[in-house]
Structures are given as structure tokens and as C-alpha cells.
Amino acid sequence: MRAQSSATTATAIAVTAPREHRSFGIWMAALGVTAFSLTFPSTAWGLESFGPWSLVAVRGVLAALVAGGCLLVLRVRLPDRKHLPGLAVVAAGVVFGFPLLTTLALQTSTTSHAAVVVGLLPLTTAACSALRMGHRPSRRFWLAALAGAAAVLAFTVGQSGGALTAADGYLFAALLVCAAGYTEGGRLARVMPGWQVIGWALVLCLPLSVPAAVLALSYEPVHLTWHGVTGLLWVSVVSQFLGLVVWYRGMAAIGIPKASQLQLAQPLLTLVWSALLLGEHLTAAAPLTAVAVLVCIAVTQRS
């Protein structure tokens, strides 16, 4: 009986462990999405005090100092040389490219309009993942992803009046570089802790971000306000480091394509924060779009 009980317990653990692992990954990815949903409103706040180049450079320096401090205190050894190209892609896409391009876009675009880039990001990340890592999601996965992206696009474009702005060029470029950074970061998070992936990527950027911050601050005026400082701290510590830590952990647990689909909810969250924090108008279409997106996320998670 004891042997049978042990066998039953072992079987139960084998069955439930992957499910628990997936649930943990979903929660980690969802926490990252929540953190990212405040990035655009926080960036808008930061632009009240800093110029676009100053804001991007200073956030990179602050995030690198936090990440570097964690790496130093925990005595994490240097990454293997074979991982340096992947870390460079993460740095170029997530640490430098996406923050700079979206910050430049937000100078002339509302946060609700800029959220369109986040609505397209799951599809771009899934496609980039398929090309880079050989993933082949099912047809139902792609149909649900396309439906969710279409719902988000219809909502966000409707919010902006359907007009395309000069900032769209920055947003679409940001979409591509961020998808590459997410894909490479998710791949690296399978062989090293996710927080180390973004931590080393931030530290690798210090030789560029420190001189850039000094140069930008010398040319762009700074008018410190409560909003500006709060926005800077959020995009530096949370969006640039802590949010990516849990995001890469989630991607490593449930896979890049499925984790990326959770981002379908990010534009809606961003619109809510924009209404609450920036006073942007939110139409009655929001709850209908939210339901459609949640249904699409549920389908992708079961595909």
C-alpha cells in the first residue's frame, strides 16, 4: 500500500508540476504587462521635466545602477561570451531602441494613440520568435492572436480619430526592435535567470548611456516637477528593470508566443491609466474591447 501510495503521489506531482509552472509563468508575465501598461503615461509625465533624449538616457543610467547593484551584491559572475551577442540584441531593442523611439513619438502623440504599438507587439513577437527559434504555433493560436490584435487596433485607432501621425514611423520602428529584444531575452531566460538577462543588458549599455545622459542634460532644459520625477523613477526602476525581470521569467516558463499574447491586454490598461492619470477621454467601447481581448487571450493560452 505504501509503495502504491508513493507511486500515486509521484504521478500526481508529475501531472500537477507543469500546470503549476505554467500558472506561475502566466502570473509573472501578467505582472510584467501591468508594469509596462504604465510606461506610456509615466513617459508623458517624465517629458514634463526632461527632454526626450535626457529622459531616455537618464532612465537607462538609473536602471543600470539598480541592476548593477543587484548583480554586485549577489556576486553574479560575468555572462559567458557566447551570450554576449544575445544580450546586445536585448540592449539594442529593449534598453535603448524601444524607449527612445516611443519617447520621441510621445512628443506629438497621445498615449492612447501610441498604445497601438503595444497592440501589434504580440503578433510581431510571435512572428519573430517563429523565425528565430523555430516555434510553430497552431492555426487557432494565430487566428485568436489576429482577432485580438484587430480588436485592439480598432479601439486604439478609433480613440485617435483614425488619423495617422508622423509619430507612427517611430512607433512601428519601436515595434520591430522591441519584438527582437523580447524574443532574444526570452531565449536567454531559459539558460540564465531573467533578471540577469536584463541586468547585464542594462550594464552593457552604461558606456553609452552615461555620456549620452551628460550630453543630453547639457543641451535640453530640465524643469523638475513631482510628475516628472515620478515618471522618471517609474520608467527607470519598474519599466526598464523590475517589469522586465518578471516578464522574461514568465516568457521562459510558458513560452514566448503565449506570453506575448498576454500583452493584448496592455493597450487597454494603458488607456485606463491614461484616463486616470492624464485625463485623456475614454469612450464606452473600452469594456466591449476588454471582453474581446480577454476571450482571445483565453483561446491563445489553450492553443
Short mmCIF file of C-alpha atoms in Angstrom, two decimals:
data_model
loop_
_atom_site.label_atom_id
_atom_site.label_comp_id
_atom_site.label_asym_id
_atom_site.label_seq_id
_atom_site.Cartn_x
_atom_site.Cartn_y
_atom_site.Cartn_z
CA MET A 1 0.00 0.00 0.00
CA ARG A 2 2.83 2.36 0.88
CA ALA A 3 4.53 1.70 -2.46
CA GLN A 4 1.24 2.26 -4.26
CA SER A 5 0.67 5.48 -2.33
CA SER A 6 4.16 6.70 -3.20
CA ALA A 7 3.62 5.90 -6.85
CA THR A 8 0.30 7.74 -6.83
CA THR A 9 1.91 10.76 -5.18
CA ALA A 10 4.75 10.78 -7.68
CA THR A 11 2.27 10.59 -10.57
CA ALA A 12 0.23 13.45 -9.12
CA ILE A 13 3.35 15.59 -8.77
CA ALA A 14 4.37 14.83 -12.34
CA VAL A 15 0.94 15.86 -13.59
CA THR A 16 0.46 18.99 -11.48
CA ALA A 17 4.01 20.39 -11.52
CA PRO A 18 3.92 21.52 -15.18
CA ARG A 19 0.48 23.06 -14.64
CA GLU A 20 1.72 24.95 -11.58
CA HIS A 21 4.79 26.01 -13.52
CA ARG A 22 2.60 27.36 -16.33
CA SER A 23 0.35 29.18 -13.86
CA PHE A 24 3.38 30.79 -12.25
CA GLY A 25 4.66 31.84 -15.66
CA ILE A 26 1.31 33.35 -16.60
CA TRP A 27 1.21 35.36 -13.37
CA MET A 28 4.79 36.58 -13.91
CA ALA A 29 4.06 37.64 -17.48
CA ALA A 30 0.80 39.32 -16.41
CA LEU A 31 2.66 41.25 -13.71
CA GLY A 32 5.13 42.42 -16.32
CA VAL A 33 2.30 43.54 -18.61
CA THR A 34 0.76 45.53 -15.74
CA ALA A 35 4.08 47.24 -15.11
CA PHE A 36 4.53 48.01 -18.81
CA SER A 37 0.99 49.40 -19.10
CA LEU A 38 2.10 52.40 -17.04
CA THR A 39 5.15 53.10 -19.20
CA PHE A 40 3.50 55.48 -21.67
CA PRO A 41 1.68 57.57 -19.03
CA SER A 42 4.87 57.66 -16.95
CA THR A 43 6.86 58.72 -20.01
CA ALA A 44 4.35 61.52 -20.63
CA TRP A 45 4.87 62.63 -17.03
CA GLY A 46 8.64 62.44 -17.44
CA LEU A 47 8.52 64.65 -20.54
CA GLU A 48 7.07 67.40 -18.34
CA SER A 49 10.51 67.73 -16.70
CA PHE A 50 13.02 66.32 -19.18
CA GLY A 51 13.71 66.41 -22.87
CA PRO A 52 13.23 63.15 -24.80
CA TRP A 53 16.92 62.34 -25.13
CA SER A 54 17.61 63.22 -21.50
CA LEU A 55 14.71 61.11 -20.27
CA VAL A 56 15.82 58.03 -22.21
CA ALA A 57 19.50 58.35 -21.27
CA VAL A 58 18.90 59.06 -17.57
CA ARG A 59 16.39 56.20 -17.25
CA GLY A 60 18.98 53.87 -18.73
CA VAL A 61 21.64 55.02 -16.27
CA LEU A 62 19.35 54.73 -13.23
CA ALA A 63 18.08 51.30 -14.26
CA ALA A 64 21.66 50.11 -14.87
CA LEU A 65 22.74 51.31 -11.42
CA VAL A 66 19.90 49.36 -9.77
CA ALA A 67 20.57 46.26 -11.87
CA GLY A 68 24.33 46.52 -11.42
CA GLY A 69 23.91 46.88 -7.67
CA CYS A 70 21.84 43.69 -7.56
CA LEU A 71 24.40 41.82 -9.66
CA LEU A 72 27.22 43.05 -7.44
CA VAL A 73 25.54 42.30 -4.11
CA LEU A 74 24.60 38.78 -5.22
CA ARG A 75 28.08 38.26 -6.70
CA VAL A 76 26.76 37.11 -10.05
CA ARG A 77 29.56 36.06 -12.36
CA LEU A 78 30.00 37.64 -15.76
CA PRO A 79 27.89 36.12 -18.55
CA ASP A 80 29.53 33.65 -20.91
CA ARG A 81 30.93 35.16 -24.08
CA LYS A 82 28.51 33.10 -26.16
CA HIS A 83 25.61 35.03 -24.58
CA LEU A 84 27.02 38.49 -25.37
CA PRO A 85 25.50 38.76 -28.89
CA GLY A 86 22.06 37.92 -27.49
CA LEU A 87 22.49 40.45 -24.67
CA ALA A 88 23.49 43.05 -27.25
CA VAL A 89 20.21 42.44 -29.10
CA VAL A 90 18.26 42.83 -25.84
CA ALA A 91 20.15 46.04 -25.09
CA ALA A 92 19.58 47.48 -28.56
CA GLY A 93 15.90 46.58 -28.65
CA VAL A 94 14.60 46.86 -25.09
CA VAL A 95 17.08 49.12 -23.27
CA PHE A 96 17.76 51.68 -26.00
CA GLY A 97 15.59 51.32 -29.13
CA PHE A 98 12.07 50.96 -27.76
CA PRO A 99 12.36 53.63 -25.03
CA LEU A 100 13.91 56.17 -27.39
CA LEU A 101 11.52 55.63 -30.29
CA THR A 102 8.38 55.65 -28.16
CA THR A 103 9.55 58.71 -26.20
CA LEU A 104 10.12 60.60 -29.44
CA ALA A 105 6.66 59.51 -30.60
CA LEU A 106 5.00 60.68 -27.39
CA GLN A 107 6.19 64.21 -28.01
CA THR A 108 3.48 64.58 -30.65
CA SER A 109 1.21 61.60 -29.97
CA THR A 110 -1.23 60.87 -27.17
CA THR A 111 -0.62 57.79 -25.05
CA SER A 112 -3.84 56.22 -26.35
CA HIS A 113 -2.63 56.50 -29.93
CA ALA A 114 0.85 55.26 -29.01
CA ALA A 115 -0.74 52.19 -27.42
CA VAL A 116 -1.33 50.87 -30.95
CA VAL A 117 2.28 49.72 -31.00
CA VAL A 118 1.60 47.54 -27.96
CA GLY A 119 -1.47 46.12 -29.66
CA LEU A 120 0.69 44.90 -32.53
CA LEU A 121 3.62 43.79 -30.38
CA PRO A 122 2.28 40.29 -29.52
CA LEU A 123 1.94 39.38 -33.18
CA THR A 124 5.35 40.79 -34.03
CA THR A 125 6.96 38.99 -31.11
CA ALA A 126 5.31 35.68 -32.04
CA ALA A 127 6.45 36.06 -35.65
CA CYS A 128 9.96 36.99 -34.58
CA SER A 129 10.01 34.02 -32.22
CA ALA A 130 8.91 31.67 -35.01
CA LEU A 131 11.73 32.90 -37.23
CA ARG A 132 14.40 32.93 -34.52
CA MET A 133 13.56 29.82 -32.52
CA GLY A 134 11.54 27.66 -34.89
CA HIS A 135 8.26 27.93 -32.98
CA ARG A 136 5.17 26.88 -34.93
CA PRO A 137 2.00 27.94 -33.09
CA SER A 138 -1.26 26.35 -34.17
CA ARG A 139 -3.68 27.89 -36.64
CA ARG A 140 -6.17 28.55 -33.82
CA PHE A 141 -3.43 30.40 -31.96
CA TRP A 142 -2.79 32.69 -34.91
CA LEU A 143 -6.49 33.28 -35.58
CA ALA A 144 -7.09 34.26 -31.94
CA ALA A 145 -3.99 36.46 -31.95
CA LEU A 146 -5.09 38.21 -35.13
CA ALA A 147 -8.59 38.71 -33.77
CA GLY A 148 -7.26 40.18 -30.54
CA ALA A 149 -4.85 42.45 -32.34
CA ALA A 150 -7.63 43.60 -34.68
CA ALA A 151 -9.85 44.44 -31.73
CA VAL A 152 -7.10 46.39 -30.03
CA LEU A 153 -6.17 48.22 -33.22
CA ALA A 154 -9.78 49.14 -33.95
CA PHE A 155 -10.20 50.51 -30.46
CA THR A 156 -6.94 52.46 -30.27
CA VAL A 157 -7.21 53.87 -33.79
CA GLY A 158 -10.81 54.82 -33.07
CA GLN A 159 -9.65 56.64 -29.96
CA SER A 160 -7.23 58.73 -32.02
CA GLY A 161 -9.83 59.57 -34.68
CA GLY A 162 -8.38 57.20 -37.25
CA ALA A 163 -5.64 59.62 -38.29
CA LEU A 164 -2.03 58.58 -38.79
CA THR A 165 0.61 60.94 -37.45
CA ALA A 166 4.30 61.48 -38.08
CA ALA A 167 4.92 59.62 -34.82
CA ASP A 168 3.71 56.37 -36.41
CA GLY A 169 7.11 55.90 -38.02
CA TYR A 170 8.72 55.90 -34.58
CA LEU A 171 6.07 53.55 -33.24
CA PHE A 172 6.41 50.95 -35.98
CA ALA A 173 10.19 51.03 -35.70
CA ALA A 174 9.85 50.58 -31.94
CA LEU A 175 7.57 47.62 -32.58
CA LEU A 176 10.23 45.79 -34.59
CA VAL A 177 13.20 46.39 -32.29
CA CYS A 178 11.21 45.53 -29.17
CA ALA A 179 9.98 42.25 -30.65
CA ALA A 180 13.58 41.29 -31.41
CA GLY A 181 14.65 42.21 -27.88
CA TYR A 182 11.78 40.27 -26.29
CA THR A 183 12.49 37.20 -28.38
CA GLU A 184 16.20 37.16 -27.63
CA GLY A 185 15.59 37.92 -23.96
CA GLY A 186 13.07 35.11 -23.70
CA ARG A 187 15.56 32.72 -25.29
CA LEU A 188 18.34 33.73 -22.89
CA ALA A 189 15.98 33.47 -19.90
CA ARG A 190 15.90 29.72 -20.49
CA VAL A 191 19.62 29.38 -19.77
CA MET A 192 20.10 32.15 -17.19
CA PRO A 193 17.76 33.94 -14.74
CA GLY A 194 15.58 36.54 -16.45
CA TRP A 195 16.63 39.34 -14.11
CA GLN A 196 20.25 38.70 -15.07
CA VAL A 197 19.36 38.95 -18.75
CA ILE A 198 18.01 42.48 -18.46
CA GLY A 199 20.51 43.32 -15.72
CA TRP A 200 23.52 42.57 -17.89
CA ALA A 201 21.90 44.23 -20.90
CA LEU A 202 21.50 47.44 -18.89
CA VAL A 203 25.04 47.28 -17.56
CA LEU A 204 26.41 46.71 -21.06
CA CYS A 205 24.76 49.98 -22.13
CA LEU A 206 26.43 52.08 -19.40
CA PRO A 207 29.43 53.10 -21.56
CA LEU A 208 26.89 54.64 -23.95
CA SER A 209 24.11 55.77 -21.59
CA VAL A 210 26.35 57.75 -19.18
CA PRO A 211 27.95 60.00 -21.84
CA ALA A 212 24.57 60.28 -23.57
CA ALA A 213 22.94 61.44 -20.33
CA VAL A 214 25.65 64.03 -19.68
CA LEU A 215 25.44 65.35 -23.23
CA ALA A 216 21.64 65.41 -23.35
CA LEU A 217 21.29 67.14 -19.98
CA SER A 218 23.71 69.83 -21.13
CA TYR A 219 21.56 70.65 -24.16
CA GLU A 220 17.98 70.01 -23.02
CA PRO A 221 16.45 72.12 -20.24
CA VAL A 222 15.27 70.41 -17.05
CA HIS A 223 12.25 71.63 -15.04
CA LEU A 224 11.78 69.29 -12.10
CA THR A 225 8.18 68.62 -11.07
CA TRP A 226 6.55 65.92 -8.97
CA HIS A 227 5.07 64.35 -12.09
CA GLY A 228 8.36 64.47 -13.95
CA VAL A 229 10.41 62.84 -11.20
CA THR A 230 7.77 60.18 -10.55
CA GLY A 231 7.57 59.34 -14.24
CA LEU A 232 11.35 59.10 -14.50
CA LEU A 233 11.61 56.78 -11.49
CA TRP A 234 8.83 54.50 -12.77
CA VAL A 235 10.22 54.08 -16.29
CA SER A 236 13.73 53.61 -14.86
CA VAL A 237 13.22 51.18 -11.99
CA VAL A 238 9.96 49.42 -12.92
CA SER A 239 9.51 49.58 -16.70
CA GLN A 240 13.20 49.24 -17.50
CA PHE A 241 14.22 46.65 -14.89
CA LEU A 242 11.70 45.11 -12.47
CA GLY A 243 8.96 44.72 -15.07
CA LEU A 244 11.35 43.04 -17.49
CA VAL A 245 12.60 40.73 -14.74
CA VAL A 246 9.15 39.18 -14.22
CA TRP A 247 8.33 39.41 -17.93
CA TYR A 248 11.35 37.37 -19.02
CA ARG A 249 10.67 34.92 -16.18
CA GLY A 250 7.14 34.46 -17.49
CA MET A 251 8.30 34.01 -21.08
CA ALA A 252 10.79 31.36 -20.01
CA ALA A 253 8.03 29.44 -18.19
CA ILE A 254 5.20 29.47 -20.74
CA GLY A 255 6.99 30.23 -24.00
CA ILE A 256 7.44 33.43 -25.97
CA PRO A 257 4.36 33.19 -28.25
CA LYS A 258 1.87 32.58 -25.43
CA ALA A 259 3.43 35.15 -23.12
CA SER A 260 3.35 37.73 -25.90
CA GLN A 261 -0.41 37.28 -26.29
CA LEU A 262 -0.95 38.48 -22.72
CA GLN A 263 0.19 41.85 -24.00
CA LEU A 264 -3.10 42.16 -25.86
CA ALA A 265 -4.47 43.48 -22.57
CA GLN A 266 -1.71 46.09 -22.24
CA PRO A 267 -3.19 48.81 -24.50
CA LEU A 268 -6.48 48.67 -22.61
CA LEU A 269 -4.68 49.00 -19.30
CA THR A 270 -2.67 51.88 -20.74
CA LEU A 271 -5.87 53.63 -21.81
CA VAL A 272 -7.29 53.24 -18.32
CA TRP A 273 -4.15 54.73 -16.76
CA SER A 274 -4.16 57.50 -19.36
CA ALA A 275 -7.71 58.43 -18.40
CA LEU A 276 -6.98 58.32 -14.67
CA LEU A 277 -3.53 59.91 -14.64
CA LEU A 278 -3.52 62.15 -17.72
CA GLY A 279 -7.22 62.97 -18.07
CA GLU A 280 -7.49 61.54 -21.59
CA HIS A 281 -11.05 60.75 -22.71
CA LEU A 282 -12.11 57.09 -22.63
CA THR A 283 -15.15 56.02 -24.67
CA ALA A 284 -17.78 53.41 -23.81
CA ALA A 285 -16.15 50.98 -26.27
CA ALA A 286 -13.48 50.11 -23.69
CA PRO A 287 -15.39 47.38 -21.79
CA LEU A 288 -16.51 45.71 -25.04
CA THR A 289 -12.95 45.64 -26.34
CA ALA A 290 -11.72 44.38 -22.98
CA VAL A 291 -14.07 41.40 -23.15
CA ALA A 292 -13.00 40.60 -26.72
CA VAL A 293 -9.33 40.75 -25.77
CA LEU A 294 -9.78 38.56 -22.72
CA VAL A 295 -11.56 35.94 -24.84
CA CYS A 296 -8.68 35.98 -27.33
CA ILE A 297 -6.12 35.62 -24.55
CA ALA A 298 -8.03 32.63 -23.16
CA VAL A 299 -8.04 30.98 -26.59
CA THR A 300 -4.32 31.52 -27.15
CA GLN A 301 -3.49 30.09 -23.74
CA ARG A 302 -5.45 26.91 -24.60
CA SER A 303 -3.88 26.57 -28.06
#
